[in-house]
Amino acid sequence: MLRSALTALLLAAPYVHATALTSMLGANEKSCYYADVDGVGEKVGFYFAVQSGGTFDVDYTVMDPDDRVLLTGKNERQGDYIFTANKIGEYSFCFENEGSSADKLLDFDIMVESEPRRQLSAQQPALKEHTSTLEESTYKLSGLLSSVIRTQKYFHTRHHRNYSTVLSTQSRIFWFTVLESAMIIAMSLIQIWVLRTFFSKGSKRYSA
């Protein structure tokens, strides 16, 4: 009976197909990605985060198969959205980096989830009880796992942003040091030239 309950629970589990990508978005560039939805009412999850580049922001637009805008945002650093697909077809997820001179590293997920209906015989009350208990436990574990995944994504994004900030700071310090050294050398050469010119003129006046 337990095996039958587990089998029914697996059949009742939602079918999910997802795409996790990391992409470099160039300056003044627009990039679009697509996901197919096979049934009305399916859940579509969309997550993105700018890992590095510029001020860590990007413009995004999500459209349905009829090119109707579902989600849009300007200068967003990250986002996590779930919506219900009301039409069958290809949904587009576009990122824009127009007006920026910096390349940006994007990390994003596109998830499409369908939930097939479980069919159980009315003559199996015990099986229904076992299935309901296991189903509730599975949903709780799924919620906890989603929370852990979101926390991991948050720390992953913070790590990349902090690392990018450290690299940018190191680069600025290096070039500031080079400029400072060049100015010191230039000032030293100018002082030497001024002293040589002064003594050269003084010796000429004395000899005359």
Coordinates of N, CA and C in Angstrom, one line a residue:
M1 N 0.8 -1.2 0.0 CA 0.0 0.0 0.0 C 0.9 1.3 0.0
L2 N 2.0 1.2 0.8 CA 2.9 2.3 0.8 C 3.5 2.6 -0.5
R3 N 3.8 1.5 -1.2 CA 4.4 1.6 -2.6 C 3.4 2.3 -3.5
S4 N 2.2 1.8 -3.4 CA 1.1 2.4 -4.3 C 0.9 3.9 -4.0
A5 N 1.0 4.3 -2.7 CA 0.8 5.7 -2.3 C 2.0 6.5 -2.9
L6 N 3.2 6.0 -2.8 CA 4.3 6.7 -3.3 C 4.2 6.9 -4.8
T7 N 3.7 5.8 -5.5 CA 3.6 5.9 -6.9 C 2.5 7.0 -7.3
A8 N 1.4 7.0 -6.6 CA 0.4 8.0 -6.8 C 0.9 9.4 -6.6
L9 N 1.7 9.5 -5.5 CA 2.3 10.8 -5.2 C 3.2 11.3 -6.3
L10 N 4.0 10.4 -6.8 CA 4.9 10.8 -7.9 C 4.2 11.2 -9.1
L11 N 3.1 10.5 -9.4 CA 2.2 10.9 -10.5 C 1.6 12.2 -10.3
A12 N 1.3 12.5 -9.0 CA 0.6 13.8 -8.7 C 1.6 15.0 -8.6
A13 N 2.9 14.7 -8.5 CA 3.9 15.7 -8.4 C 3.9 16.6 -9.7
P14 N 4.1 17.9 -9.5 CA 4.1 18.7 -10.7 C 5.3 18.5 -11.6
Y15 N 5.1 18.5 -12.9 CA 6.1 18.4 -13.9 C 6.7 19.8 -14.2
V16 N 8.0 19.9 -14.0 CA 8.6 21.2 -14.1 C 9.8 21.1 -15.1
H17 N 9.8 22.0 -16.0 CA 11.0 22.2 -16.8 C 11.5 23.6 -16.7
A18 N 12.8 23.7 -16.5 CA 13.4 25.1 -16.2 C 14.7 25.3 -16.9
T19 N 15.0 26.5 -17.1 CA 16.3 26.9 -17.8 C 17.0 27.9 -16.9
A20 N 18.2 27.5 -16.5 CA 19.1 28.3 -15.7 C 20.2 28.8 -16.5
L21 N 20.4 30.0 -16.7 CA 21.4 30.5 -17.7 C 22.2 31.7 -17.0
T22 N 23.4 31.8 -17.5 CA 24.3 33.0 -17.2 C 24.7 33.5 -18.5
S23 N 24.5 34.8 -18.7 CA 24.7 35.4 -20.0 C 25.3 36.8 -19.9
M24 N 26.2 37.2 -20.8 CA 26.8 38.5 -20.8 C 26.0 39.4 -21.8
L25 N 25.5 40.5 -21.2 CA 24.8 41.4 -22.0 C 25.6 42.6 -22.3
G26 N 26.0 42.8 -23.6 CA 26.9 43.9 -24.0 C 26.2 45.3 -23.9
A27 N 27.1 46.3 -24.0 CA 26.6 47.7 -23.9 C 25.7 48.0 -25.1
N28 N 24.6 48.7 -24.8 CA 23.6 49.0 -25.8 C 23.1 47.8 -26.5
E29 N 22.9 46.7 -25.8 CA 22.5 45.5 -26.5 C 21.1 45.0 -25.9
K30 N 20.3 44.3 -26.7 CA 19.1 43.7 -26.3 C 19.1 42.2 -26.6
S31 N 18.7 41.4 -25.6 CA 18.8 40.0 -25.7 C 17.5 39.4 -25.2
C32 N 16.9 38.4 -26.0 CA 15.6 37.8 -25.7 C 15.8 36.3 -25.6
Y33 N 15.0 35.7 -24.7 CA 15.0 34.3 -24.5 C 13.5 33.9 -24.5
Y34 N 13.3 32.6 -24.8 CA 11.9 32.1 -25.0 C 11.6 30.8 -24.3
A35 N 10.4 30.7 -23.9 CA 9.9 29.4 -23.2 C 8.5 29.1 -23.7
D36 N 8.3 27.8 -24.0 CA 7.1 27.3 -24.5 C 6.2 26.9 -23.4
V37 N 4.9 27.3 -23.5 CA 3.9 26.9 -22.5 C 2.9 26.0 -23.3
D38 N 2.7 24.8 -22.8 CA 1.9 23.8 -23.5 C 0.4 23.8 -23.1
G39 N 0.1 24.4 -21.9 CA -1.3 24.4 -21.4 C -1.7 25.6 -20.7
V40 N -3.0 25.9 -20.8 CA -3.5 27.1 -20.1 C -3.5 26.8 -18.6
G41 N -3.1 27.8 -17.8 CA -3.0 27.7 -16.3 C -1.7 27.2 -15.8
E42 N -0.7 27.0 -16.6 CA 0.6 26.6 -16.1 C 1.3 27.7 -15.4
K43 N 2.0 27.4 -14.4 CA 2.8 28.4 -13.7 C 4.1 28.7 -14.4
V44 N 4.4 30.0 -14.5 CA 5.7 30.4 -15.1 C 6.5 31.2 -14.1
G45 N 7.7 30.7 -13.8 CA 8.6 31.5 -12.8 C 9.7 32.1 -13.6
F46 N 10.0 33.3 -13.2 CA 11.0 34.1 -13.8 C 11.9 34.8 -12.8
Y47 N 13.2 34.5 -12.8 CA 14.1 35.1 -11.8 C 15.3 35.6 -12.6
F48 N 15.8 36.8 -12.1 CA 17.0 37.3 -12.7 C 17.8 38.2 -11.7
A49 N 19.1 38.3 -11.9 CA 19.9 39.1 -11.1 C 21.1 39.6 -11.9
V50 N 21.5 40.8 -11.8 CA 22.7 41.3 -12.4 C 23.9 41.1 -11.5
Q51 N 24.8 40.3 -12.0 CA 26.0 39.9 -11.2 C 27.1 40.9 -11.2
S52 N 27.3 41.5 -12.3 CA 28.4 42.5 -12.4 C 28.2 43.4 -13.6
G53 N 28.9 44.6 -13.5 CA 28.8 45.5 -14.6 C 28.0 46.8 -14.3
G54 N 28.6 47.9 -14.5 CA 27.9 49.2 -14.3 C 27.4 49.4 -12.9
T55 N 26.1 49.7 -12.8 CA 25.5 49.9 -11.5 C 24.6 48.7 -11.1
F56 N 24.8 47.6 -11.8 CA 24.1 46.3 -11.5 C 22.6 46.5 -11.8
D57 N 22.3 47.1 -12.9 CA 20.9 47.3 -13.2 C 20.6 47.0 -14.7
V58 N 19.4 46.6 -15.0 CA 19.0 46.2 -16.4 C 17.5 46.5 -16.6
D59 N 17.1 46.7 -17.8 CA 15.7 46.8 -18.2 C 15.2 45.4 -18.6
Y60 N 14.0 45.0 -18.3 CA 13.5 43.7 -18.7 C 12.0 43.9 -19.1
T61 N 11.6 42.9 -20.0 CA 10.2 42.9 -20.5 C 9.8 41.4 -20.7
V62 N 8.6 41.0 -20.2 CA 8.1 39.7 -20.4 C 6.8 39.8 -21.2
M63 N 6.7 39.1 -22.3 CA 5.5 39.2 -23.2 C 4.9 37.8 -23.4
D64 N 3.6 37.8 -23.7 CA 3.0 36.5 -24.0 C 3.0 36.2 -25.5
P65 N 2.4 35.1 -25.9 CA 2.5 34.8 -27.4 C 1.9 35.9 -28.3
D66 N 1.0 36.7 -27.8 CA 0.4 37.8 -28.6 C 1.2 39.1 -28.4
D67 N 2.4 39.0 -27.9 CA 3.2 40.2 -27.7 C 2.6 41.2 -26.7
R68 N 1.8 40.8 -25.8 CA 1.2 41.6 -24.8 C 2.2 41.6 -23.6
V69 N 2.5 42.8 -23.1 CA 3.5 42.9 -22.0 C 2.8 42.4 -20.7
L70 N 3.5 41.5 -20.1 CA 3.0 41.0 -18.8 C 3.8 41.6 -17.6
L71 N 5.1 41.7 -17.8 CA 6.0 42.2 -16.8 C 7.0 43.2 -17.4
T72 N 7.3 44.3 -16.8 CA 8.3 45.2 -17.3 C 8.9 45.9 -16.1
G73 N 10.2 46.4 -16.3 CA 10.9 47.1 -15.3 C 12.1 47.9 -15.9
K74 N 12.4 48.9 -15.2 CA 13.5 49.8 -15.7 C 14.6 49.9 -14.5
N75 N 15.8 49.7 -14.9 CA 16.9 49.8 -14.0 C 16.7 49.0 -12.7
E76 N 16.4 47.7 -13.0 CA 16.2 46.8 -11.9 C 17.5 45.9 -11.7
R77 N 17.8 45.7 -10.4 CA 19.0 44.9 -10.1 C 18.7 43.4 -10.1
Q78 N 17.5 43.0 -9.6 CA 17.1 41.6 -9.6 C 15.6 41.6 -9.5
G79 N 15.0 40.4 -9.8 CA 13.6 40.2 -9.7 C 13.2 38.7 -9.6
D80 N 12.1 38.4 -9.0 CA 11.7 37.1 -8.8 C 10.1 37.1 -8.9
Y81 N 9.6 36.5 -10.0 CA 8.2 36.6 -10.3 C 7.6 35.3 -10.7
I82 N 6.3 35.1 -10.4 CA 5.6 33.9 -10.8 C 4.2 34.3 -11.3
F83 N 3.9 33.9 -12.5 CA 2.5 34.3 -13.0 C 1.9 33.1 -13.7
T84 N 0.6 33.1 -13.9 CA -0.1 32.1 -14.6 C -0.3 32.3 -16.0
A85 N 0.1 31.4 -16.8 CA 0.0 31.5 -18.3 C -1.5 31.3 -18.7
N86 N -2.0 32.3 -19.4 CA -3.4 32.2 -19.8 C -3.5 31.8 -21.3
K87 N -2.4 31.7 -21.9 CA -2.4 31.3 -23.4 C -1.3 30.3 -23.6
I88 N -1.6 29.5 -24.6 CA -0.6 28.5 -25.0 C 0.3 29.1 -26.1
G89 N 1.6 28.9 -26.0 CA 2.5 29.4 -27.0 C 3.8 29.8 -26.4
E90 N 4.5 30.6 -27.1 CA 5.9 31.0 -26.8 C 5.9 32.4 -26.1
Y91 N 6.5 32.3 -24.9 CA 6.6 33.5 -24.1 C 8.0 34.0 -24.2
S92 N 8.2 35.4 -24.3 CA 9.5 35.9 -24.5 C 9.9 36.7 -23.2
F93 N 11.2 36.6 -22.9 CA 11.8 37.3 -21.8 C 13.0 38.1 -22.3
C94 N 12.9 39.4 -22.3 CA 13.9 40.2 -23.0 C 14.6 41.1 -21.9
F95 N 15.9 41.3 -22.1 CA 16.7 42.2 -21.3 C 17.3 43.2 -22.2
E96 N 17.4 44.5 -21.7 CA 17.9 45.6 -22.5 C 19.0 46.3 -21.6
N97 N 20.1 46.6 -22.3 CA 21.2 47.3 -21.7 C 21.5 48.6 -22.4
E98 N 20.4 49.2 -23.0 CA 20.6 50.4 -23.8 C 20.9 51.6 -22.9
G99 N 21.7 52.5 -23.4 CA 22.1 53.6 -22.7 C 23.2 53.4 -21.7
S100 N 23.8 52.2 -21.7 CA 24.9 51.9 -20.7 C 26.1 51.6 -21.5
S101 N 27.3 52.0 -21.0 CA 28.5 51.7 -21.7 C 29.3 50.5 -21.1
A102 N 28.7 49.8 -20.2 CA 29.3 48.7 -19.5 C 28.6 47.4 -19.8
D103 N 29.4 46.3 -20.0 CA 28.8 45.0 -20.2 C 28.4 44.5 -18.8
K104 N 27.3 43.7 -18.9 CA 26.7 43.2 -17.6 C 26.5 41.7 -17.7
L105 N 26.8 41.1 -16.6 CA 26.7 39.6 -16.4 C 25.3 39.3 -15.8
L106 N 24.5 38.6 -16.5 CA 23.1 38.2 -16.0 C 23.0 36.8 -15.6
D107 N 22.4 36.5 -14.5 CA 22.1 35.2 -14.0 C 20.5 35.1 -13.9
F108 N 19.9 34.2 -14.6 CA 18.4 34.1 -14.6 C 17.9 32.7 -14.8
D109 N 16.7 32.5 -14.3 CA 16.0 31.2 -14.5 C 14.6 31.4 -15.1
I110 N 14.3 30.5 -16.0 CA 12.9 30.5 -16.5 C 12.3 29.2 -16.3
M111 N 11.2 29.1 -15.5 CA 10.7 27.8 -15.1 C 9.2 27.8 -15.6
V112 N 8.8 26.6 -16.2 CA 7.4 26.4 -16.5 C 7.0 25.1 -15.8
E113 N 5.9 25.3 -15.1 CA 5.4 24.2 -14.2 C 4.0 23.8 -14.6
S114 N 3.8 22.5 -14.8 CA 2.4 22.0 -15.1 C 2.1 21.0 -14.0
E115 N 0.8 21.0 -13.6 CA 0.4 20.1 -12.5 C -0.7 19.2 -13.0
P116 N -0.3 17.9 -13.4 CA -1.3 17.0 -13.9 C -2.2 16.6 -12.7
R117 N -3.5 16.4 -13.0 CA -4.5 16.0 -12.0 C -4.3 14.6 -11.6
R118 N -4.3 14.3 -10.3 CA -4.2 12.9 -9.9 C -5.6 12.2 -10.0
Q119 N -5.6 11.0 -10.5 CA -6.8 10.2 -10.6 C -6.7 9.0 -9.7
L120 N -7.6 9.0 -8.7 CA -7.6 7.8 -7.8 C -9.0 7.2 -7.8
S121 N -9.0 5.9 -7.6 CA -10.3 5.2 -7.5 C -11.0 5.5 -6.2
A122 N -12.3 5.6 -6.3 CA -13.1 5.9 -5.1 C -13.1 4.7 -4.1
Q123 N -12.6 3.6 -4.5 CA -12.5 2.4 -3.7 C -11.2 2.3 -2.9
Q124 N -10.4 3.4 -2.9 CA -9.1 3.3 -2.2 C -9.0 4.4 -1.2
P125 N -9.9 4.4 -0.1 CA -9.8 5.5 0.9 C -8.5 5.5 1.6
A126 N -8.0 4.3 2.0 CA -6.7 4.3 2.7 C -5.6 4.9 1.9
L127 N -5.6 4.6 0.6 CA -4.6 5.1 -0.3 C -4.7 6.7 -0.4
K128 N -5.9 7.2 -0.4 CA -6.1 8.6 -0.4 C -5.5 9.3 0.9
E129 N -5.7 8.6 2.1 CA -5.2 9.1 3.3 C -3.7 9.2 3.3
H130 N -3.1 8.1 2.9 CA -1.6 8.0 2.8 C -1.1 9.1 1.8
T131 N -1.8 9.2 0.7 CA -1.3 10.2 -0.3 C -1.4 11.6 0.2
S132 N -2.5 11.9 0.8 CA -2.7 13.3 1.4 C -1.6 13.6 2.4
T133 N -1.3 12.7 3.2 CA -0.2 12.9 4.2 C 1.1 13.2 3.6
L134 N 1.5 12.3 2.6 CA 2.7 12.4 1.9 C 2.8 13.7 1.1
E135 N 1.6 14.0 0.5 CA 1.5 15.2 -0.4 C 1.8 16.4 0.4
E136 N 1.2 16.5 1.6 CA 1.4 17.6 2.5 C 2.8 17.8 2.9
S137 N 3.4 16.6 3.3 CA 4.9 16.7 3.6 C 5.7 17.1 2.5
T138 N 5.4 16.6 1.3 CA 6.1 17.0 0.1 C 6.0 18.5 -0.2
Y139 N 4.8 19.1 0.0 CA 4.7 20.5 -0.3 C 5.5 21.3 0.7
K140 N 5.5 20.9 2.0 CA 6.3 21.6 3.0 C 7.8 21.5 2.7
L141 N 8.2 20.3 2.3 CA 9.6 20.2 1.9 C 10.0 21.1 0.7
S142 N 9.0 21.1 -0.3 CA 9.2 21.9 -1.5 C 9.3 23.4 -1.1
G143 N 8.5 23.8 -0.2 CA 8.5 25.2 0.2 C 9.8 25.6 0.9
L144 N 10.3 24.7 1.8 CA 11.6 24.9 2.5 C 12.7 24.9 1.5
L145 N 12.7 24.0 0.5 CA 13.7 23.9 -0.5 C 13.7 25.2 -1.3
S146 N 12.6 25.7 -1.7 CA 12.5 26.9 -2.5 C 13.1 28.1 -1.7
S147 N 12.8 28.1 -0.4 CA 13.4 29.2 0.5 C 14.9 29.1 0.5
V148 N 15.4 27.9 0.6 CA 16.9 27.7 0.6 C 17.5 28.1 -0.7
I149 N 16.8 27.7 -1.8 CA 17.3 28.1 -3.2 C 17.3 29.6 -3.3
R150 N 16.3 30.3 -2.9 CA 16.2 31.8 -3.0 C 17.3 32.4 -2.2
T151 N 17.6 31.8 -1.0 CA 18.7 32.4 -0.1 C 20.0 32.2 -0.8
Q152 N 20.2 31.0 -1.4 CA 21.5 30.7 -2.1 C 21.7 31.7 -3.3
K153 N 20.6 31.9 -4.0 CA 20.7 32.9 -5.1 C 21.0 34.3 -4.6
Y154 N 20.4 34.7 -3.5 CA 20.7 36.0 -2.9 C 22.2 36.1 -2.6
F155 N 22.7 35.2 -1.9 CA 24.1 35.2 -1.5 C 25.0 35.1 -2.7
H156 N 24.6 34.3 -3.7 CA 25.4 34.2 -4.9 C 25.5 35.5 -5.6
T157 N 24.4 36.2 -5.7 CA 24.4 37.6 -6.3 C 25.2 38.6 -5.5
R158 N 25.0 38.6 -4.2 CA 25.8 39.5 -3.3 C 27.3 39.2 -3.5
H159 N 27.7 37.9 -3.6 CA 29.1 37.6 -3.7 C 29.7 38.2 -5.0
H160 N 28.9 38.0 -6.1 CA 29.4 38.5 -7.4 C 29.5 40.0 -7.4
R161 N 28.5 40.7 -6.9 CA 28.5 42.1 -6.8 C 29.6 42.7 -6.0
N162 N 29.8 42.1 -4.8 CA 30.9 42.5 -4.0 C 32.3 42.3 -4.6
Y163 N 32.4 41.1 -5.3 CA 33.6 40.8 -6.0 C 33.9 41.8 -7.1
S164 N 32.8 42.1 -7.8 CA 33.0 43.1 -8.9 C 33.4 44.5 -8.3
T165 N 32.8 44.9 -7.2 CA 33.1 46.1 -6.6 C 34.6 46.1 -6.1
V166 N 35.0 45.0 -5.6 CA 36.4 44.9 -5.1 C 37.4 45.1 -6.3
L167 N 37.1 44.4 -7.4 CA 37.9 44.5 -8.6 C 38.0 45.9 -9.1
S168 N 36.8 46.6 -9.1 CA 36.7 48.0 -9.6 C 37.5 48.9 -8.7
T169 N 37.4 48.7 -7.4 CA 38.2 49.5 -6.4 C 39.7 49.3 -6.6
Q170 N 40.1 48.0 -6.8 CA 41.5 47.7 -7.0 C 42.1 48.4 -8.2
S171 N 41.3 48.4 -9.3 CA 41.7 49.0 -10.5 C 41.8 50.5 -10.4
R172 N 40.9 51.1 -9.7 CA 41.0 52.6 -9.4 C 42.2 52.9 -8.6
I173 N 42.5 52.1 -7.5 CA 43.6 52.4 -6.7 C 44.9 52.2 -7.5
F174 N 45.0 51.2 -8.3 CA 46.2 51.0 -9.1 C 46.5 52.2 -10.0
W175 N 45.4 52.6 -10.8 CA 45.6 53.7 -11.7 C 45.9 55.0 -11.0
F176 N 45.3 55.2 -9.8 CA 45.5 56.4 -9.1 C 47.0 56.4 -8.6
T177 N 47.5 55.3 -8.2 CA 48.9 55.2 -7.8 C 49.8 55.4 -8.9
V178 N 49.5 54.9 -10.1 CA 50.3 55.1 -11.3 C 50.3 56.6 -11.6
L179 N 49.2 57.3 -11.6 CA 49.1 58.7 -11.9 C 49.9 59.5 -10.8
E180 N 49.7 59.1 -9.6 CA 50.4 59.8 -8.5 C 52.0 59.7 -8.7
S181 N 52.4 58.5 -9.0 CA 53.9 58.3 -9.2 C 54.4 59.1 -10.4
A182 N 53.6 59.1 -11.5 CA 53.9 59.9 -12.7 C 54.0 61.4 -12.4
M183 N 53.1 61.9 -11.5 CA 53.1 63.3 -11.2 C 54.3 63.6 -10.3
I184 N 54.7 62.7 -9.4 CA 55.9 62.9 -8.5 C 57.2 63.0 -9.4
I185 N 57.3 62.0 -10.3 CA 58.4 62.0 -11.2 C 58.5 63.3 -12.1
A186 N 57.3 63.7 -12.6 CA 57.3 64.9 -13.4 C 57.7 66.1 -12.6
M187 N 57.2 66.2 -11.4 CA 57.6 67.4 -10.5 C 59.1 67.3 -10.2
S188 N 59.6 66.2 -10.0 CA 61.1 66.1 -9.7 C 61.9 66.5 -10.9
L189 N 61.5 66.1 -12.1 CA 62.2 66.5 -13.3 C 62.1 68.0 -13.5
I190 N 60.9 68.6 -13.2 CA 60.7 70.0 -13.4 C 61.6 70.8 -12.4
Q191 N 61.7 70.3 -11.2 CA 62.5 71.0 -10.2 C 64.0 70.9 -10.6
I192 N 64.4 69.8 -11.1 CA 65.8 69.6 -11.6 C 66.1 70.6 -12.7
W193 N 65.1 70.7 -13.6 CA 65.3 71.6 -14.8 C 65.3 73.1 -14.3
V194 N 64.5 73.4 -13.3 CA 64.4 74.8 -12.8 C 65.8 75.1 -12.1
L195 N 66.3 74.2 -11.3 CA 67.5 74.5 -10.6 C 68.7 74.6 -11.6
R196 N 68.7 73.7 -12.6 CA 69.8 73.8 -13.6 C 69.8 75.1 -14.4
T197 N 68.5 75.5 -14.7 CA 68.4 76.7 -15.5 C 68.8 77.9 -14.6
F198 N 68.4 77.9 -13.3 CA 68.7 79.0 -12.4 C 70.2 79.2 -12.2
F199 N 70.9 78.1 -12.0 CA 72.4 78.1 -11.8 C 73.1 78.4 -13.0
S200 N 72.6 77.9 -14.2 CA 73.2 78.2 -15.4 C 73.2 79.7 -15.7
K201 N 72.0 80.4 -15.5 CA 71.9 81.8 -15.7 C 72.8 82.6 -14.7
G202 N 72.9 82.1 -13.5 CA 73.7 82.7 -12.4 C 75.1 82.7 -12.8
S203 N 75.6 81.6 -13.3 CA 77.0 81.5 -13.6 C 77.4 82.3 -14.8
K204 N 76.4 82.5 -15.7 CA 76.7 83.4 -16.9 C 76.8 84.8 -16.5
R205 N 75.9 85.3 -15.5 CA 76.0 86.7 -15.0 C 77.3 86.9 -14.3
Y206 N 77.8 85.9 -13.5 CA 79.0 86.1 -12.7 C 80.2 86.1 -13.6
S207 N 80.3 85.3 -14.7 CA 81.4 85.3 -15.6 C 81.5 86.7 -16.4
A208 N 80.3 87.3 -16.7 CA 80.3 88.5 -17.4 C 80.8 89.7 -16.6

